[in-house]
Tab-separated table of C-alpha atoms in Angstrom:
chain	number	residue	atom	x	y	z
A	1	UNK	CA	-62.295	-69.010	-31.489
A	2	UNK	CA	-59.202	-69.477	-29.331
A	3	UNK	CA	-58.427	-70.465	-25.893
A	4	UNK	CA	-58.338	-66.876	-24.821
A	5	UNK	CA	-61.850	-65.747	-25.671
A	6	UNK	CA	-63.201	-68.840	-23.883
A	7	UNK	CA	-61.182	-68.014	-20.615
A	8	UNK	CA	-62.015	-64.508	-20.903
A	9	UNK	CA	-66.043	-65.443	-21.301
A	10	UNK	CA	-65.799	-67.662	-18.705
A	11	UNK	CA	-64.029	-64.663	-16.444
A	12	UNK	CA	-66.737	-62.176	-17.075
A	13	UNK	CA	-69.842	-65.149	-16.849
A	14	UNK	CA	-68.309	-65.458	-13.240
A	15	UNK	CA	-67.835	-61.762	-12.193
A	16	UNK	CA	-71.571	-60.821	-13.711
A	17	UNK	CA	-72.686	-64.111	-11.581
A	18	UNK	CA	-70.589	-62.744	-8.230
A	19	UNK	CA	-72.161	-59.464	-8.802
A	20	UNK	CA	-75.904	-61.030	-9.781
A	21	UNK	CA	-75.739	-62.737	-6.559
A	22	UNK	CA	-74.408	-59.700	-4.204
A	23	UNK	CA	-77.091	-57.817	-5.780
A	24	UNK	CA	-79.716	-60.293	-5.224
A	25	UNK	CA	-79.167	-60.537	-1.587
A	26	UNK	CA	-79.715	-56.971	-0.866
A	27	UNK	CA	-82.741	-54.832	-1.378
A	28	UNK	CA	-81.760	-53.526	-4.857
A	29	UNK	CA	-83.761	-54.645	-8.329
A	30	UNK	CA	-86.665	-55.178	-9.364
A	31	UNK	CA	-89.522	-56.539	-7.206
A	32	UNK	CA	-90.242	-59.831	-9.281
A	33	UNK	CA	-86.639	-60.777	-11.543
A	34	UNK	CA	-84.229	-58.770	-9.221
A	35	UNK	CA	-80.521	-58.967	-10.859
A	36	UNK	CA	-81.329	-62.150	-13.177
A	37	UNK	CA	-82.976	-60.511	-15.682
A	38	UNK	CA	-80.190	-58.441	-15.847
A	39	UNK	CA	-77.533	-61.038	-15.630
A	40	UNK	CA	-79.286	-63.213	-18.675
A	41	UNK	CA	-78.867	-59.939	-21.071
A	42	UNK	CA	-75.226	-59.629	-19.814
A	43	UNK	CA	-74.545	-63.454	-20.250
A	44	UNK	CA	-76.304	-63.206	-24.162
A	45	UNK	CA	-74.114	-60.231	-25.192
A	46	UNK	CA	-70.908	-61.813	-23.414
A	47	UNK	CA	-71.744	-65.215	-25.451
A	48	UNK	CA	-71.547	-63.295	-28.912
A	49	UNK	CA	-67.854	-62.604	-27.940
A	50	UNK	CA	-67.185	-66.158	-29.362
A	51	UNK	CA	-67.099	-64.799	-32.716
A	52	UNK	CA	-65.497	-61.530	-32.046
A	53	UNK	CA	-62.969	-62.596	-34.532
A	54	UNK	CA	-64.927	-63.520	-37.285
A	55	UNK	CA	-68.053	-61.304	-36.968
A	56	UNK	CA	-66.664	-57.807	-35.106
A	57	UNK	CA	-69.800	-55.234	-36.235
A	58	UNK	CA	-72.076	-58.118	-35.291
A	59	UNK	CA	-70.821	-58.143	-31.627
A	60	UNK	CA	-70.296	-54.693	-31.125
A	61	UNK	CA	-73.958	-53.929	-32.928
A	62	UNK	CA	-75.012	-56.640	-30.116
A	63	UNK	CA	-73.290	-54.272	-27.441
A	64	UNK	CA	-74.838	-51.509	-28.920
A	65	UNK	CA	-78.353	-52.583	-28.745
A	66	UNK	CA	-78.032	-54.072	-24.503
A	67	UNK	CA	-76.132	-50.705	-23.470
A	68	UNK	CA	-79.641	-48.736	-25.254
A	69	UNK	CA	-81.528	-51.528	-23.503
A	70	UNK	CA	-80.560	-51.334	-20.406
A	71	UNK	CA	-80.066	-47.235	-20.249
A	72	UNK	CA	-84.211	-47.427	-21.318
A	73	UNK	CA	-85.050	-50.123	-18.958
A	74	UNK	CA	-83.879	-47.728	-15.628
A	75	UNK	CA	-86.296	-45.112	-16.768
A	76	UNK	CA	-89.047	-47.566	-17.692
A	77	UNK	CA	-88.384	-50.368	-14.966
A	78	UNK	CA	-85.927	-49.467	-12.505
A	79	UNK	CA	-83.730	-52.446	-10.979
A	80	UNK	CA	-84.905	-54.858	-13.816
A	81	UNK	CA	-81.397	-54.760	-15.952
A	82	UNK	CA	-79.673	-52.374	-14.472
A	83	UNK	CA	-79.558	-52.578	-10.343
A	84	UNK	CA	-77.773	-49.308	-9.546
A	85	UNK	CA	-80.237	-46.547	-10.975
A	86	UNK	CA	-79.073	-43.864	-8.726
A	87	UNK	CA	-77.384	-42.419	-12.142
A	88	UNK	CA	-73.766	-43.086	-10.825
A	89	UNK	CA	-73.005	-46.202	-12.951
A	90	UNK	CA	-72.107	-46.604	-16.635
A	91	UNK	CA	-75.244	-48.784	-18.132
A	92	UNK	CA	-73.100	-50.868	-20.614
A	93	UNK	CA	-72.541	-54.639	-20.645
A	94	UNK	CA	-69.306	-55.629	-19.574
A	95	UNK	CA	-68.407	-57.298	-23.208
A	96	UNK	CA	-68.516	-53.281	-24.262
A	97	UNK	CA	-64.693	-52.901	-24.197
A	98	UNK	CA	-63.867	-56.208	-25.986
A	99	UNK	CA	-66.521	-55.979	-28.394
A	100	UNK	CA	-65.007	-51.987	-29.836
A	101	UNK	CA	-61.490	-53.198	-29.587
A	102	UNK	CA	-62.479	-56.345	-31.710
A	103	UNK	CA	-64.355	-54.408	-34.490
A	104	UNK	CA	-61.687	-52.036	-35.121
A	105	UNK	CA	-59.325	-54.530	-35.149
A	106	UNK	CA	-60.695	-57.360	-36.923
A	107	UNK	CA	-63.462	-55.373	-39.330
A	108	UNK	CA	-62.871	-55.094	-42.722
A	109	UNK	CA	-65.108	-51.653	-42.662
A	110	UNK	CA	-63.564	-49.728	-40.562
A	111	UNK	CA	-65.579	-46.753	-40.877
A	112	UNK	CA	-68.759	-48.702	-39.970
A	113	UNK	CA	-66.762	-49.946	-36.618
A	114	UNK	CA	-66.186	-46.337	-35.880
A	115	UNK	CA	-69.511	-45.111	-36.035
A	116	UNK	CA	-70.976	-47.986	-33.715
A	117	UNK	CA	-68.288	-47.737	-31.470
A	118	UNK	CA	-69.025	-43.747	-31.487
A	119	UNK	CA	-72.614	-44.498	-30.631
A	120	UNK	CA	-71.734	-46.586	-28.146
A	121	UNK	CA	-69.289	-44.331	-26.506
A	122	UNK	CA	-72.407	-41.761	-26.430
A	123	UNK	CA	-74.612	-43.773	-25.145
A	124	UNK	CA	-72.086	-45.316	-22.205
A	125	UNK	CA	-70.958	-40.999	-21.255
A	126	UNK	CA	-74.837	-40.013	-21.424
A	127	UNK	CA	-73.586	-36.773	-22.376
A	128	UNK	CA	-77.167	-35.280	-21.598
A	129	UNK	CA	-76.416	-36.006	-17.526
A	130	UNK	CA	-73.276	-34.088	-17.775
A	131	UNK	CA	-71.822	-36.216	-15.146
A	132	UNK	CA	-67.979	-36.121	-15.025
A	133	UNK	CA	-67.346	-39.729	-13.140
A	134	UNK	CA	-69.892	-41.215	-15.774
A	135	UNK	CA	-68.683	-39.589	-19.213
A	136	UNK	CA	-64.984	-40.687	-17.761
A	137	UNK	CA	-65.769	-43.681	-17.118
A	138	UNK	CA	-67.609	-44.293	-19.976
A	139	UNK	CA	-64.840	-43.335	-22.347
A	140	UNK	CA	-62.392	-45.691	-20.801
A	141	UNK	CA	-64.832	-48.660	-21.197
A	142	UNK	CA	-65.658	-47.617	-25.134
A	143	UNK	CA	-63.143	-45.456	-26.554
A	144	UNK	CA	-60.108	-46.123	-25.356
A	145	UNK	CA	-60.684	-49.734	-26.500
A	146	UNK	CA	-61.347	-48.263	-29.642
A	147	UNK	CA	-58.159	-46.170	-29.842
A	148	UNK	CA	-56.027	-49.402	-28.180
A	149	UNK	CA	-57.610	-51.310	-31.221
A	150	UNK	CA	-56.358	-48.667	-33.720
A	151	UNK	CA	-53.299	-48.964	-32.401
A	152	UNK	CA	-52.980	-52.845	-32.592
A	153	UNK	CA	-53.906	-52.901	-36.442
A	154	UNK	CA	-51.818	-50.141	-37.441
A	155	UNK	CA	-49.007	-52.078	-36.315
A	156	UNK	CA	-50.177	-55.542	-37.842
A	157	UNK	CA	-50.478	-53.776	-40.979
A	158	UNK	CA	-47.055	-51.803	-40.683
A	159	UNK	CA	-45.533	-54.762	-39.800
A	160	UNK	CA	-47.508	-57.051	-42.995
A	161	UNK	CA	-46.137	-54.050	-45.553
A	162	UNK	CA	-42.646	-54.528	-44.122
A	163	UNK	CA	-42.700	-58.507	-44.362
A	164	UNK	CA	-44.342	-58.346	-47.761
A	165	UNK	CA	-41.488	-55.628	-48.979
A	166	UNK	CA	-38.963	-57.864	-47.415
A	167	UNK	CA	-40.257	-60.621	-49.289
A	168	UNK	CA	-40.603	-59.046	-52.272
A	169	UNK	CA	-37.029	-57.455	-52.427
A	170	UNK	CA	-35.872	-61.208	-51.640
A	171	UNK	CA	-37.807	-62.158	-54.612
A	172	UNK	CA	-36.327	-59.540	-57.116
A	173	UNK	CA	-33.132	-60.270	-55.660
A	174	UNK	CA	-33.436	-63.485	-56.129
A	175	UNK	CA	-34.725	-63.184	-60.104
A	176	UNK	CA	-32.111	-60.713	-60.713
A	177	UNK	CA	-29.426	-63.464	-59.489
A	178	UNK	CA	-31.180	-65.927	-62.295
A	179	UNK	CA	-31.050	-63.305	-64.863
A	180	UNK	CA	-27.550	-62.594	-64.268
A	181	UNK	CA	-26.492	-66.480	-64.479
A	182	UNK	CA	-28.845	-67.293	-67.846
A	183	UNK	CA	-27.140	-64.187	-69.692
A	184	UNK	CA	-23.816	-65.308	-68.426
A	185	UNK	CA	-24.698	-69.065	-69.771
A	186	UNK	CA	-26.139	-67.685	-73.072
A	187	UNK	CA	-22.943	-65.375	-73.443
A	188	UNK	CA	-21.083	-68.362	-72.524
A	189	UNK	CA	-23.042	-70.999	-75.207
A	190	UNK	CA	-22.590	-67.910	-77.802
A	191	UNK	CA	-18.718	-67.818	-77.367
A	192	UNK	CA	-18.832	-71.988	-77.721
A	193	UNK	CA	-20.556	-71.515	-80.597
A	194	UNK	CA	-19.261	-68.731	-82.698
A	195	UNK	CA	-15.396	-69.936	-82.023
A	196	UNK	CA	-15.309	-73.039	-81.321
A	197	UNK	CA	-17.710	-74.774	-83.869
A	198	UNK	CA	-15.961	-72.218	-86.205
A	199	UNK	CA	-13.126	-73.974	-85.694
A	200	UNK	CA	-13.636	-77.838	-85.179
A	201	UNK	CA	-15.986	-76.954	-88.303
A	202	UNK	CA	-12.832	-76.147	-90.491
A	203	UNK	CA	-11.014	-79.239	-89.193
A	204	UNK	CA	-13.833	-81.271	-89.933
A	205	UNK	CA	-14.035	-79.570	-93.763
A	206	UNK	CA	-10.371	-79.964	-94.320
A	207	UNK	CA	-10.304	-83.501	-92.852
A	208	UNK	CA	-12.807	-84.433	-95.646
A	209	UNK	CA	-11.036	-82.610	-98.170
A	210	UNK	CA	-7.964	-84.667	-97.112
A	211	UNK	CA	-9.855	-88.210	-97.538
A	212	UNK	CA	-10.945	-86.952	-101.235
A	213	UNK	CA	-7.938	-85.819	-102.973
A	214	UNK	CA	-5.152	-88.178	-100.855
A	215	UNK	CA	-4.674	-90.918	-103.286
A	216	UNK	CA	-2.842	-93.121	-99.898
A	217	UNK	CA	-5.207	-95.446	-98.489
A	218	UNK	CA	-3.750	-94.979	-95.363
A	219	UNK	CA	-4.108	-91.554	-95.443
A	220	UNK	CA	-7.907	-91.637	-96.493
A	221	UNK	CA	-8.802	-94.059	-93.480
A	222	UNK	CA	-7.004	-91.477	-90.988
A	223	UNK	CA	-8.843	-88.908	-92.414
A	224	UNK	CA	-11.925	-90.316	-92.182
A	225	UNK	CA	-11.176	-90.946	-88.677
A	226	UNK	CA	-10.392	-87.675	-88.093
A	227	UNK	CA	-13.425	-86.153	-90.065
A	228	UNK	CA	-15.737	-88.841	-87.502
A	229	UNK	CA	-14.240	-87.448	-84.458
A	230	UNK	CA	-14.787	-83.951	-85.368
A	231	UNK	CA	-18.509	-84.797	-86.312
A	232	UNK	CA	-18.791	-86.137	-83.074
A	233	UNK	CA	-17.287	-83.611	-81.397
A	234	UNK	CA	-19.506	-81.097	-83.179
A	235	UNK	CA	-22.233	-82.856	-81.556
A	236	UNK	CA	-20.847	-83.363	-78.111
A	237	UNK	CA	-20.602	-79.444	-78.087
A	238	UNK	CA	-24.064	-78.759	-79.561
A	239	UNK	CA	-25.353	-80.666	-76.049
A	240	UNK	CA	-23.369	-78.422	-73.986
A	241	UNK	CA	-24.311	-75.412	-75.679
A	242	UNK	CA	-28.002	-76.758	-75.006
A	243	UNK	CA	-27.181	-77.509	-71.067
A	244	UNK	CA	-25.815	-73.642	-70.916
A	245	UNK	CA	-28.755	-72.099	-72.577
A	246	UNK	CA	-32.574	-72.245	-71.479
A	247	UNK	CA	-34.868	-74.965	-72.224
A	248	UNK	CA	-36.492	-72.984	-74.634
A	249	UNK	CA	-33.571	-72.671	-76.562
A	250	UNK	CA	-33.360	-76.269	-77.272
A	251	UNK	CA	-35.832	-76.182	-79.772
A	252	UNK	CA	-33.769	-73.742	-81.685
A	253	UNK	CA	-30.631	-75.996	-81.428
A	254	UNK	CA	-32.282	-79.102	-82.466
A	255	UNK	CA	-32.902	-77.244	-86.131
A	256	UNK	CA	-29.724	-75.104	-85.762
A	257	UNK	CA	-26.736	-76.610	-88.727
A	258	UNK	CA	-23.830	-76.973	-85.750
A	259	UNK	CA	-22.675	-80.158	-87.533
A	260	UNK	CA	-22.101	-79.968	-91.528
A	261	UNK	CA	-24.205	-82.405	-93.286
A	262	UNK	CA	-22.995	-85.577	-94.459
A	263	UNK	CA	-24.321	-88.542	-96.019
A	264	UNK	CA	-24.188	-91.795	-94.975
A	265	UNK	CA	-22.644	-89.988	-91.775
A	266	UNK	CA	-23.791	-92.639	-89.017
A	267	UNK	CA	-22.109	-90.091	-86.081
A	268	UNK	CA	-23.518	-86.771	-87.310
A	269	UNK	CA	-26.681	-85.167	-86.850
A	270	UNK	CA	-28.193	-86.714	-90.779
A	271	UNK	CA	-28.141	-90.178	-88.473
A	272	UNK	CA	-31.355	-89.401	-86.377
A	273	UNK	CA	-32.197	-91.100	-83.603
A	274	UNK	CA	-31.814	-94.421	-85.179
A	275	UNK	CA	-27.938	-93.823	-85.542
A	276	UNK	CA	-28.003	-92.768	-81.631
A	277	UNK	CA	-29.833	-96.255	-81.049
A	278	UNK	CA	-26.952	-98.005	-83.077
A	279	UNK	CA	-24.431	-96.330	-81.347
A	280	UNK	CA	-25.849	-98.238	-77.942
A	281	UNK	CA	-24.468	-101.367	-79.515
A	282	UNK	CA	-21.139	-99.664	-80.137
A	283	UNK	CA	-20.508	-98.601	-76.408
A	284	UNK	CA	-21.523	-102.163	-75.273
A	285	UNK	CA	-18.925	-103.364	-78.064
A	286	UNK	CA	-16.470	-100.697	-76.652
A	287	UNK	CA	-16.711	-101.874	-73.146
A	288	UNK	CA	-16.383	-105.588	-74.372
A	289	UNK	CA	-13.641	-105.445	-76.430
A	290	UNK	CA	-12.072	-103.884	-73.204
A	291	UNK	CA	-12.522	-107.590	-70.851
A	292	UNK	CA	-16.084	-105.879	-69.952
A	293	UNK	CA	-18.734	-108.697	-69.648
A	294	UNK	CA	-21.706	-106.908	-70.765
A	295	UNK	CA	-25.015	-108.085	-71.686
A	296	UNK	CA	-26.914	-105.868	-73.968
A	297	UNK	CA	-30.930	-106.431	-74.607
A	298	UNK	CA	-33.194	-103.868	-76.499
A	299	UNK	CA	-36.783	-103.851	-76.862
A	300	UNK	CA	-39.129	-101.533	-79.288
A	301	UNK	CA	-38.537	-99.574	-81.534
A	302	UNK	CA	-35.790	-96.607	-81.386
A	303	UNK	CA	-36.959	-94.588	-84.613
A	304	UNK	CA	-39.905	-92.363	-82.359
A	305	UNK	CA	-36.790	-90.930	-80.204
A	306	UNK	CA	-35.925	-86.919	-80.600
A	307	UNK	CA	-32.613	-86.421	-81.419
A	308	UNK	CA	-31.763	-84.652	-78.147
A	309	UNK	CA	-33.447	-87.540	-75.763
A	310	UNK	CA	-31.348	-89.876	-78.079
A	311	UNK	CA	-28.071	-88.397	-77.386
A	312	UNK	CA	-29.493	-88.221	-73.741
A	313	UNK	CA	-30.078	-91.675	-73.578
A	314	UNK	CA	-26.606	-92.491	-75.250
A	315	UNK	CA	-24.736	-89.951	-71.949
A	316	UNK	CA	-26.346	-91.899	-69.725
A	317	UNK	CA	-25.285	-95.312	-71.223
A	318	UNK	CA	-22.034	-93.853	-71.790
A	319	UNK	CA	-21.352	-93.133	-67.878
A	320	UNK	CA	-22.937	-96.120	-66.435
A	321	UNK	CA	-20.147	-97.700	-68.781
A	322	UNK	CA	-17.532	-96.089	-67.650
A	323	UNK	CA	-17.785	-95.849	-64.046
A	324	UNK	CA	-17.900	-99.570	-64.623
A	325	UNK	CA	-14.411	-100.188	-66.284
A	326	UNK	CA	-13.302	-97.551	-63.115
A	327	UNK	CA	-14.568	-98.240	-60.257
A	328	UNK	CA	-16.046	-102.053	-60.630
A	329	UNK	CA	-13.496	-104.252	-62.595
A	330	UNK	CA	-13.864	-107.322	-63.248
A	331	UNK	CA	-17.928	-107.446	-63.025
A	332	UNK	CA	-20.723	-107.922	-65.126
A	333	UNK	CA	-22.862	-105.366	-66.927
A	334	UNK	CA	-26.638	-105.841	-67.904
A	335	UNK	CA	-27.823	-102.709	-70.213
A	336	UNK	CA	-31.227	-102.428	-70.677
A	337	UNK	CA	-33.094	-100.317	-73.006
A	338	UNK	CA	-37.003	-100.708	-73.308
A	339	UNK	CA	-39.150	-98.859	-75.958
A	340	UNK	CA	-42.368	-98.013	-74.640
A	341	UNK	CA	-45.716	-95.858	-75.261
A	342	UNK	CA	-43.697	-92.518	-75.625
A	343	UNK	CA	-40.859	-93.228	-73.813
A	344	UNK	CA	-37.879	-95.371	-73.497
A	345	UNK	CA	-36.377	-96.953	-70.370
A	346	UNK	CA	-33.042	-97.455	-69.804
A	347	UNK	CA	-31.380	-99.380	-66.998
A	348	UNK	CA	-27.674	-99.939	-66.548
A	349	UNK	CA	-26.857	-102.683	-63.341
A	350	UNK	CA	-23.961	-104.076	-62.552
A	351	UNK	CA	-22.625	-107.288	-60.366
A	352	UNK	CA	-19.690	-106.552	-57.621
A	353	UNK	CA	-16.501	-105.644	-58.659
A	354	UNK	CA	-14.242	-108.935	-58.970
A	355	UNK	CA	-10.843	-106.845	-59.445
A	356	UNK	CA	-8.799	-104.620	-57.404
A	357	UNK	CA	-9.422	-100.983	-58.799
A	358	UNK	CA	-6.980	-99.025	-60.237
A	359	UNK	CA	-6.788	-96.233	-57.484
A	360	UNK	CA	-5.234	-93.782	-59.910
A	361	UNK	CA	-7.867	-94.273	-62.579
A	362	UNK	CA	-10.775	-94.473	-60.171
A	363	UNK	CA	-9.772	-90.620	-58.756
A	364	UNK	CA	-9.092	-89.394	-62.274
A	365	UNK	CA	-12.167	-87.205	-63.253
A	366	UNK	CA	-14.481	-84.558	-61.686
A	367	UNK	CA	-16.502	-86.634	-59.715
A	368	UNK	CA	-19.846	-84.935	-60.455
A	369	UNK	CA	-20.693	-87.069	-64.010
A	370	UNK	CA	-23.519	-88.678	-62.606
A	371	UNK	CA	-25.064	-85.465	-60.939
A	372	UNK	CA	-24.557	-83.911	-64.520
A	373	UNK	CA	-26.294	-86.924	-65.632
A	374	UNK	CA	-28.970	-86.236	-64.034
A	375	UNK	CA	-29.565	-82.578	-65.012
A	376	UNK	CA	-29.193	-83.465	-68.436
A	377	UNK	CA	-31.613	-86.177	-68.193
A	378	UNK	CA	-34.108	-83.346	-66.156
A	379	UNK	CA	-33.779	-81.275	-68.696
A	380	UNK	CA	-35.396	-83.243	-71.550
A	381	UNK	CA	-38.221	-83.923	-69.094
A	382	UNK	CA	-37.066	-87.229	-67.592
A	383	UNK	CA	-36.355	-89.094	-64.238
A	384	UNK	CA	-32.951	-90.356	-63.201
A	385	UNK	CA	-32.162	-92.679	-60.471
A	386	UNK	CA	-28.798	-94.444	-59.336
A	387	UNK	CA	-27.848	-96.281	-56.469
A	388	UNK	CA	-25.693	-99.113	-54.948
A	389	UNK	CA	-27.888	-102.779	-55.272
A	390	UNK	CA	-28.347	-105.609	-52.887
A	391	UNK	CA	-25.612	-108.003	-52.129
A	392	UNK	CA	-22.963	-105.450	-54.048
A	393	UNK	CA	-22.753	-103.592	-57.395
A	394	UNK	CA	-24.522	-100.175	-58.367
A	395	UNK	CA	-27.563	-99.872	-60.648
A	396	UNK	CA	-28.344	-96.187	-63.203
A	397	UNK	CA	-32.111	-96.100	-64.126
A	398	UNK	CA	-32.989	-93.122	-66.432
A	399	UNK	CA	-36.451	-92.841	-67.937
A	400	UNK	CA	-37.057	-90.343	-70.902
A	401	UNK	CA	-39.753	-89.083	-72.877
A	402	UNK	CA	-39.959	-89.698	-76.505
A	403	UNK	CA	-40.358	-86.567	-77.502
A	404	UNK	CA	-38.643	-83.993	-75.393
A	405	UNK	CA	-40.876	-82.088	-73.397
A	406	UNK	CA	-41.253	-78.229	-74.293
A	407	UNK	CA	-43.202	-77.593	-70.517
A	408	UNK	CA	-39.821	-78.051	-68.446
A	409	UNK	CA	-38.547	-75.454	-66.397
């Protein structure tokens, strides 16, 4: 019910009350109501408008059954409803017109809404008087309504299809866009793959070749070093091949052999999460051995991680780290890392900077590593925070699942 339906019922209550009382005061109705009688069956039908919205046949069947009324009532009791009976007046209630519009516009049948509407029309024209000012008269009160009605939901629904198609094509333009940039990732994580792993892969195979048959001890160390890095970088690229592909391609990289096995390798992909959770220590000994004061507490146990929330968690220690020694020299660093109930918590915070900053190694990099950060860390089903802290300093707060989560999309 809206604000217009209760102005218009208040309208016509007025008018039939204006007209009740002109009526009353001259010598037409009947002998013992007058006009009231007729007024209470036009105030009744008017009061059904209310729900002309929500019940449309109901109203117009309402209509329906007063205009029948009222056309019987002049030949059985002249002036009691109806106070003109000298056959010149339409003998419908004055909610007629609002109650056909309404039921062709709002029913859901709209077949039913034209046969009521037809009756109604019929019984308005009394067709049987053949009186031209009547059957006009009564058209424009029932079936133009009607038609006006037609008209008004044709052009909702016209204009519904053409949002919905509008929408729709938005949609399908919008999927083909995300179909275009996953193949372009997967073509681009399939090129990484097939020629770049090819190639680190030989290094890495003729690096350990080197540290077997050199007899130098000098040369063996080197090559070791060499055949770590390339291990490592082996890795590294397995997580961007993962970032580039769908999440449901990371189950297939976490069993796919992008790093050739090695025992006793505490940087490749035999290490497990437990050589990820060593290698915490490492960056913390890293950023030490640098003038870095950093505090380093770990709780729980690291063995339940995944190997892809491991190296996860190890990024995210990795750039906290770093953005320290750039942009915060001279401060101290407290890294956290809490084992929980299926998942870990990790929390890097450190104190204002006590240095000047190197300006030209503060601007060197991209500038987005701790955006990428955080769509790494979303990816594996985790929550990423980072922010400045009170009284100076900056604070990165990552919490991952144990197990990476095969519902993220």
């Amino acid at each position: 019910m809206s604000a217009f339906d209760v102005g218009l019922i208040i309208a016509l209550v007025l008018l039939n009350v204006v007209v009740a009382v002109w009526n009353g005061s001259g010598s037409e109705g009947h002998t013992d109501c007058g006009p009231w009688a007729g007024l209470a069956l036009q105030i009744l039908v008017l009061l059904t408008l209310l729900v002309r919205r929500r019940r449309p046949l109901m109203v117009l069947t309402v209509a329906l059954a007063a205009s029948v009324t009222m056309t019987v009532s002049v030949w059985l009791a002249p002036g009691l409803l109806v106070t003109s009976v000298d056959g010149a007046g339409v003998w419908v209630p004055l909610a007629a017109p609002f109650a056909a519009y309404s039921a062709v516009v709002y029913s859901s049948r709209p077949r039913v809404a034209w046969v009521l509407t037809g009756l109604l029309t019929l019984v308005a024209t009394r067709l049987w008087e053949l009186s031209f000012a009547v059957a006009a008269s009564g058209v424009l009160l029932t079936a133009v309504p009607g038609l006006l009605g037609m008209y008004v939901g044709a052009r909702r629904g016209l204009i519904a299809a053409l949002t919905e198609r509008a929408e729709r094509a938005e949609r399908e333009q919008f999927l083909l866009a995300e179909r275009a940039r996953a193949e372009e990732r997967v073509r681009l994580a399939g090129e990484m793959h097939d020629v770049v792993t090819h190639r680190v892969s030989l290094m890495v195979l003729q690096a350990g070749a080197l540290r077997v048959s050199s007899s130098d001890e000098v040369v063996r160390a080197e090559a070791e070093v060499l055949r770590a890095a390339g291990c490592q970088a082996l890795e590294e690229l397995r997580d961007v091949v993962g970032v580039l592909r769908s999440p449901e391609s990371l189950e297939a990289l976490e069993s796919a052999e992008l790093v050739m096995p090695n025992a006793g390798d505490g940087v490749g992909a035999a290490g497990g999460a437990q050589a990820e959770g060593l290698r915490l220590s490492v960056l913390v000994e890293e950023s030490r051995a640098v003038g870095v004061d950093v505090e380093f507490t770990e709780t729980g146990d690291p063995s339940e991680w995944s190997p892809v929330v491991a190296r996860t968690a190890y990024r995210v220690v990795q750039e906290a780290l770093t953005n320290v020694r750039k942009h915060a020299p001279g401060s101290s660093v407290r890294v956290e890392v809490r084992h929980g109930s299926g998942e870990v918590r990790l929390r890097v915070a450190n104190s204002a900077a006590a240095g000047s900053v190197d300006t030209e190694l503060a601007s060197s990099g991209s500038g987005s590593g701790l955006k990428g950060l955080g769509q790494r860390v979303e990816l594996v089903g985790g929550t990423f925070e980072s922010g400045p802290v009170p009284g100076g300093g900056f604070y990165v707060e990552s919490v991952l699942p144990a197990e990476r989560r095969t519902d993220v999309s």
